[in-house]
Amino acid sequence: MAAAGEVAGESSGTKMKRLKVAVIHPDLGIGGAERLIVDAACQLAAHGHDVHVFTSHHDKNRCFEETVSGLADLILVNSKFTSATFARTFRGLHARGIEPGVLYPAVSVEQFHEPHAYKLNFLSINRFERKKNLDLAISAFALLRSVASTLPGNALQEATLTVAGGYDQRLRENVEYLEELKRLAVAEGVIGQDEHFGIVPLEAMAAHKPVIACNSGGPVETVVNEVTGFLCDPSPTEFSKAMLKLVNDPDLAVIMGKQARDHVVQKFSTKTFGDLLNSYVLNVYHQRIE
């Protein structure tokens, strides 16, 4: 992100400075990173700044609706985990004391409503890439079914697993990995490690759903273990144990879902995101004029 120039403006009777802000992203598609870019641009514009977005690829049939209608003064990353990765990757900058600010992506909580009915469905949404470790969800669900079959009752009779996400026919890995997952599902009879942030957990919690995620990377900063979901070691056994807790106690999913919604509203709303981003940008401006 690069900010250059300024425009004088008025807000609530007090003089403020509106900045010209350029936001740069290589492929403005529909992933979590792209959602962050769009939200950043919209929120800065809402705070009165003159914002322009530059990208090398923008498909109007595969993008967020809002996108259709040099030297960085500020470096922002989407999590503390990514900040640590930045320090390891750009050691020269880190040694000079240049550290990025952390700006958590947000979700528009207003688009998610409380469910009127409850049916047990485990949902895994990611891009179809091997690093996302989607086979973990399939193997964990298969293990869950084998364990639950030895228990009394039929709590798993209607339980399902849905694996969905970003898929592009042009990408060889997407095509190959989908076929691998299909073969695994057949063999088993029936969410990624070190995710830098992950927007899906936030969207799930905003939709009143508890989240089961790996206890590494971004989810550690968004999911409250045993409160809004479960953080597990990345193994089918540990994931299936968490899934079994929800199978055995349907009310637990409802309680956690409500707590998850409250958590997102308080800490990851677009307003919280916009206010923090605006404060970052204005701080850069004040540092430049001092």
Coordinates of C-alpha atoms in Angstrom, one line a residue:
M1 CA 0.0 0.0 0.0
A2 CA 1.4 3.4 -0.9
A3 CA 0.0 6.8 0.1
A4 CA 1.0 9.9 -1.7
G5 CA -0.4 13.5 -1.7
E6 CA -3.2 15.0 0.4
V7 CA -6.5 16.7 -0.1
A8 CA -8.0 19.1 2.5
G9 CA -11.5 18.3 3.6
E10 CA -14.1 19.0 6.3
S11 CA -15.5 16.4 8.7
S12 CA -18.0 17.1 11.6
G13 CA -16.9 20.8 11.6
T14 CA -13.2 20.1 12.0
K15 CA -10.5 20.2 9.4
M16 CA -9.0 16.9 8.3
K17 CA -6.6 15.7 5.7
R18 CA -7.8 13.3 3.0
L19 CA -5.0 11.2 1.5
K20 CA -4.5 9.8 -1.9
V21 CA -4.1 6.0 -1.4
A22 CA -3.0 3.4 -3.9
V23 CA -3.7 -0.3 -3.1
I24 CA -1.9 -2.9 -5.1
H25 CA -2.7 -6.6 -5.5
P26 CA -1.6 -9.0 -8.3
D27 CA -4.9 -10.9 -8.8
L28 CA -8.1 -9.4 -7.6
G29 CA -10.2 -12.5 -7.5
I30 CA -12.5 -14.0 -4.7
G31 CA -10.1 -15.3 -2.1
G32 CA -9.7 -14.3 1.5
A33 CA -6.7 -12.0 0.7
E34 CA -8.7 -10.4 -2.1
R35 CA -11.6 -9.8 0.3
L36 CA -9.2 -8.0 2.6
I37 CA -8.0 -5.7 -0.2
V38 CA -11.6 -4.8 -1.2
D39 CA -12.6 -4.1 2.4
A40 CA -9.4 -2.0 3.0
A41 CA -10.2 0.1 -0.1
C42 CA -13.9 0.5 0.8
Q43 CA -13.2 1.4 4.4
L44 CA -10.5 4.0 3.5
A45 CA -12.9 5.5 1.0
A46 CA -15.6 5.6 3.6
H47 CA -13.3 7.6 5.8
G48 CA -12.9 10.2 3.1
H49 CA -9.6 9.2 1.4
D50 CA -9.1 9.2 -2.4
V51 CA -8.4 5.4 -3.1
H52 CA -7.2 3.7 -6.2
V53 CA -6.8 -0.1 -6.6
F54 CA -4.2 -1.5 -9.1
T55 CA -4.1 -5.1 -10.2
S56 CA -2.7 -7.2 -13.1
H57 CA -5.7 -9.5 -13.3
H58 CA -9.4 -8.8 -12.7
D59 CA -12.1 -11.1 -14.1
K60 CA -15.5 -9.5 -13.8
N61 CA -17.1 -13.0 -13.7
R62 CA -15.0 -14.0 -10.7
C63 CA -14.6 -11.1 -8.4
F64 CA -16.2 -9.3 -5.5
E65 CA -19.1 -7.1 -6.4
E66 CA -17.5 -3.9 -5.1
T67 CA -14.7 -4.2 -7.6
V68 CA -17.1 -4.2 -10.6
S69 CA -19.3 -1.2 -9.7
G70 CA 7.4 2.5 -5.2
L71 CA 8.0 3.0 -1.5
A72 CA 5.5 2.0 1.1
D73 CA 4.8 4.5 3.8
L74 CA 3.1 1.7 5.7
I75 CA 3.3 -2.1 5.8
L76 CA 0.3 -4.0 7.1
V77 CA -0.1 -7.7 7.6
N78 CA -3.2 -9.8 8.4
S79 CA -2.0 -11.5 11.6
K80 CA 0.8 -11.8 14.2
F81 CA 1.7 -15.0 12.5
T82 CA 2.3 -13.3 9.2
S83 CA 4.2 -10.5 11.0
A84 CA 6.6 -13.2 12.3
T85 CA 6.9 -14.6 8.8
F86 CA 7.7 -11.1 7.5
A87 CA 10.5 -10.7 10.1
R88 CA 12.0 -14.1 9.1
T89 CA 11.7 -13.3 5.3
F90 CA 12.8 -9.7 5.3
R91 CA 15.6 -9.9 7.8
G92 CA 17.3 -6.7 6.6
L93 CA 14.2 -4.6 7.2
H94 CA 13.5 -6.3 10.5
A95 CA 17.1 -5.6 11.6
R96 CA 16.5 -1.9 10.8
G97 CA 13.4 -1.9 13.1
I98 CA 10.9 -2.0 10.3
E99 CA 7.9 -4.0 11.6
P100 CA 4.5 -4.2 10.0
G101 CA 1.3 -3.3 11.8
V102 CA -1.3 -6.0 12.3
L103 CA -4.7 -5.4 10.7
Y104 CA -7.1 -8.3 11.1
P105 CA -9.4 -8.8 8.1
A106 CA -13.1 -8.4 8.8
V107 CA -16.4 -9.8 7.8
S108 CA -19.7 -8.0 7.2
V109 CA -21.6 -9.6 10.1
E110 CA -24.9 -8.1 8.9
Q111 CA -25.1 -10.6 6.0
F112 CA -25.2 -13.6 8.4
H113 CA -28.4 -14.4 10.2
E114 CA -29.1 -16.7 13.1
P115 CA -30.1 -20.2 11.8
H116 CA -33.8 -21.1 12.2
A117 CA -33.0 -24.9 12.3
Y118 CA -30.0 -27.0 13.2
K119 CA -28.6 -29.9 11.2
L120 CA -25.2 -31.3 11.8
N121 CA -23.0 -30.5 8.9
F122 CA -19.2 -30.2 9.0
L123 CA -18.1 -27.7 6.3
S124 CA -14.6 -27.2 5.0
I125 CA -14.0 -24.2 2.7
N126 CA -10.6 -23.6 1.2
R127 CA -8.8 -23.3 -2.1
F128 CA -8.1 -26.7 -3.6
E129 CA -4.4 -26.6 -2.9
R130 CA -2.4 -29.3 -1.1
K131 CA -1.0 -26.9 1.4
K132 CA -4.6 -26.4 2.7
N133 CA -4.6 -30.0 3.9
L134 CA -8.2 -30.7 2.9
D135 CA -7.6 -34.5 3.2
L136 CA -7.5 -33.8 7.0
A137 CA -11.2 -33.0 7.0
I138 CA -12.1 -36.2 5.0
S139 CA -9.9 -38.5 7.1
A140 CA -11.2 -37.0 10.4
F141 CA -14.8 -37.4 9.3
A142 CA -14.1 -41.0 8.3
L143 CA -12.5 -41.7 11.7
L144 CA -15.4 -40.0 13.4
R145 CA -17.9 -42.3 11.7
S146 CA -15.9 -45.4 12.7
V147 CA -15.8 -44.2 16.4
A148 CA -19.4 -43.1 16.6
S149 CA -20.6 -46.4 15.1
T150 CA -19.6 -48.1 18.3
L151 CA -21.6 -45.7 20.5
P152 CA -25.3 -46.0 21.3
G153 CA -27.8 -43.9 19.4
N154 CA -27.8 -42.6 15.9
A155 CA -26.5 -39.1 16.2
L156 CA -24.4 -39.4 13.1
Q157 CA -27.1 -40.8 10.9
E158 CA -27.8 -37.4 9.3
A159 CA -24.3 -35.8 9.8
T160 CA -22.5 -34.8 6.7
L161 CA -19.2 -33.3 5.5
T162 CA -19.1 -30.7 2.8
V163 CA -15.8 -29.8 1.2
A164 CA -16.0 -26.8 -1.0
G165 CA -13.8 -23.8 -2.0
G166 CA -11.8 -22.0 -4.7
Y167 CA -11.4 -24.0 -7.8
D168 CA -9.9 -22.8 -11.1
Q169 CA -9.8 -25.2 -14.1
R170 CA -6.8 -23.4 -15.4
L171 CA -4.7 -24.3 -12.4
R172 CA -3.1 -27.8 -12.6
E173 CA -2.9 -28.2 -8.9
N174 CA -6.6 -27.5 -8.4
V175 CA -7.5 -30.1 -10.9
E176 CA -5.1 -32.8 -9.6
Y177 CA -5.8 -32.2 -6.0
L178 CA -9.6 -32.4 -6.5
E179 CA -9.1 -35.8 -8.1
E180 CA -6.9 -36.9 -5.1
L181 CA -9.6 -35.8 -2.7
K182 CA -12.3 -37.7 -4.6
R183 CA -10.2 -40.9 -4.4
L184 CA -9.6 -40.4 -0.7
A185 CA -13.3 -40.0 -0.1
V186 CA -14.0 -43.2 -1.9
A187 CA -11.3 -45.1 -0.1
E188 CA -12.5 -43.7 3.3
G189 CA -16.1 -44.4 2.6
V190 CA -17.4 -41.2 3.0
I191 CA -8.6 -27.3 7.7
G192 CA -5.1 -26.1 6.6
Q193 CA -2.1 -26.0 8.8
D194 CA -0.2 -22.7 9.3
E195 CA -2.9 -20.6 7.6
H196 CA -1.6 -17.0 7.7
F197 CA -5.1 -15.8 8.7
G198 CA -8.1 -17.5 7.1
I199 CA -11.3 -15.6 6.5
V200 CA -13.5 -18.7 6.6
P201 CA -13.3 -19.1 10.4
L202 CA -14.6 -15.6 10.8
E203 CA -17.4 -16.0 8.3
A204 CA -18.4 -19.3 10.0
M205 CA -18.4 -17.7 13.5
A206 CA -20.4 -14.7 12.1
A207 CA -23.0 -17.3 10.9
H208 CA -23.3 -18.6 14.5
K209 CA -21.2 -21.7 13.8
P210 CA -18.3 -23.1 16.0
V211 CA -15.0 -23.6 14.2
I212 CA -12.6 -26.6 14.3
A213 CA -9.2 -25.5 13.2
C214 CA -5.5 -26.3 13.5
N215 CA -3.8 -24.8 16.5
S216 CA -1.3 -22.9 14.4
G217 CA -1.2 -19.8 12.3
G218 CA -4.0 -17.3 12.0
P219 CA -6.8 -19.4 13.6
V220 CA -4.9 -19.2 17.0
E221 CA -5.7 -15.4 16.8
T222 CA -9.3 -15.7 15.8
V223 CA -10.8 -18.9 17.4
V224 CA -11.1 -19.0 21.2
N225 CA -10.5 -22.6 22.1
E226 CA -13.4 -24.3 23.9
V227 CA -15.4 -21.1 23.6
T228 CA -16.0 -20.3 19.9
G229 CA -14.7 -23.6 18.7
F230 CA -11.8 -26.0 19.0
L231 CA -8.1 -25.6 18.2
C232 CA -6.5 -29.0 17.5
D233 CA -3.3 -30.6 16.5
P234 CA -3.4 -31.2 12.7
S235 CA -4.3 -34.9 12.8
P236 CA -7.5 -36.9 11.9
T237 CA -7.6 -38.2 15.5
E238 CA -7.6 -34.8 17.2
F239 CA -10.1 -33.3 14.7
S240 CA -12.4 -36.3 15.0
K241 CA -12.4 -35.9 18.8
A242 CA -13.6 -32.3 18.5
M243 CA -16.2 -33.3 15.9
L244 CA -17.5 -36.0 18.3
K245 CA -18.0 -33.4 21.0
L246 CA -20.5 -31.6 18.8
V247 CA -22.1 -34.9 17.7
N248 CA -22.7 -36.0 21.3
D249 CA -23.9 -32.6 22.4
P250 CA -25.9 -30.7 19.8
D251 CA -26.7 -27.9 22.3
L252 CA -22.9 -27.3 22.5
A253 CA -22.8 -26.2 18.9
V254 CA -25.7 -23.7 19.5
I255 CA -24.0 -22.2 22.6
M256 CA -20.6 -22.0 20.9
G257 CA -22.2 -20.5 17.8
K258 CA -23.7 -17.7 19.8
Q259 CA -20.4 -17.0 21.5
A260 CA -18.7 -17.1 18.2
R261 CA -21.0 -14.5 16.7
D262 CA -20.5 -12.2 19.7
H263 CA -16.7 -12.6 19.3
V264 CA -16.7 -11.6 15.7
V265 CA -19.1 -8.6 16.2
Q266 CA -16.8 -7.3 18.9
K267 CA -13.4 -7.8 17.4
F268 CA -13.7 -8.4 13.6
S269 CA -16.5 -6.2 12.3
T270 CA -15.9 -4.0 9.2
K271 CA -16.3 -1.0 11.4
T272 CA -13.5 -2.1 13.8
F273 CA -11.4 -2.9 10.7
G274 CA -12.1 0.5 9.1
D275 CA -11.4 2.5 12.2
L276 CA -8.1 0.8 12.8
L277 CA -7.0 1.0 9.2
N278 CA -7.8 4.7 9.1
S279 CA -5.8 5.3 12.2
Y280 CA -2.8 3.6 10.6
V281 CA -3.0 5.7 7.5
L282 CA -3.5 9.0 9.4
N283 CA -0.5 8.1 11.6
V284 CA 1.6 7.8 8.5
Y285 CA 0.4 11.2 7.4
H286 CA 1.2 12.9 10.7
Q287 CA 4.7 11.3 10.8
R288 CA 5.4 12.7 7.3
I289 CA 4.4 16.3 8.2
E290 CA 6.3 16.4 11.5

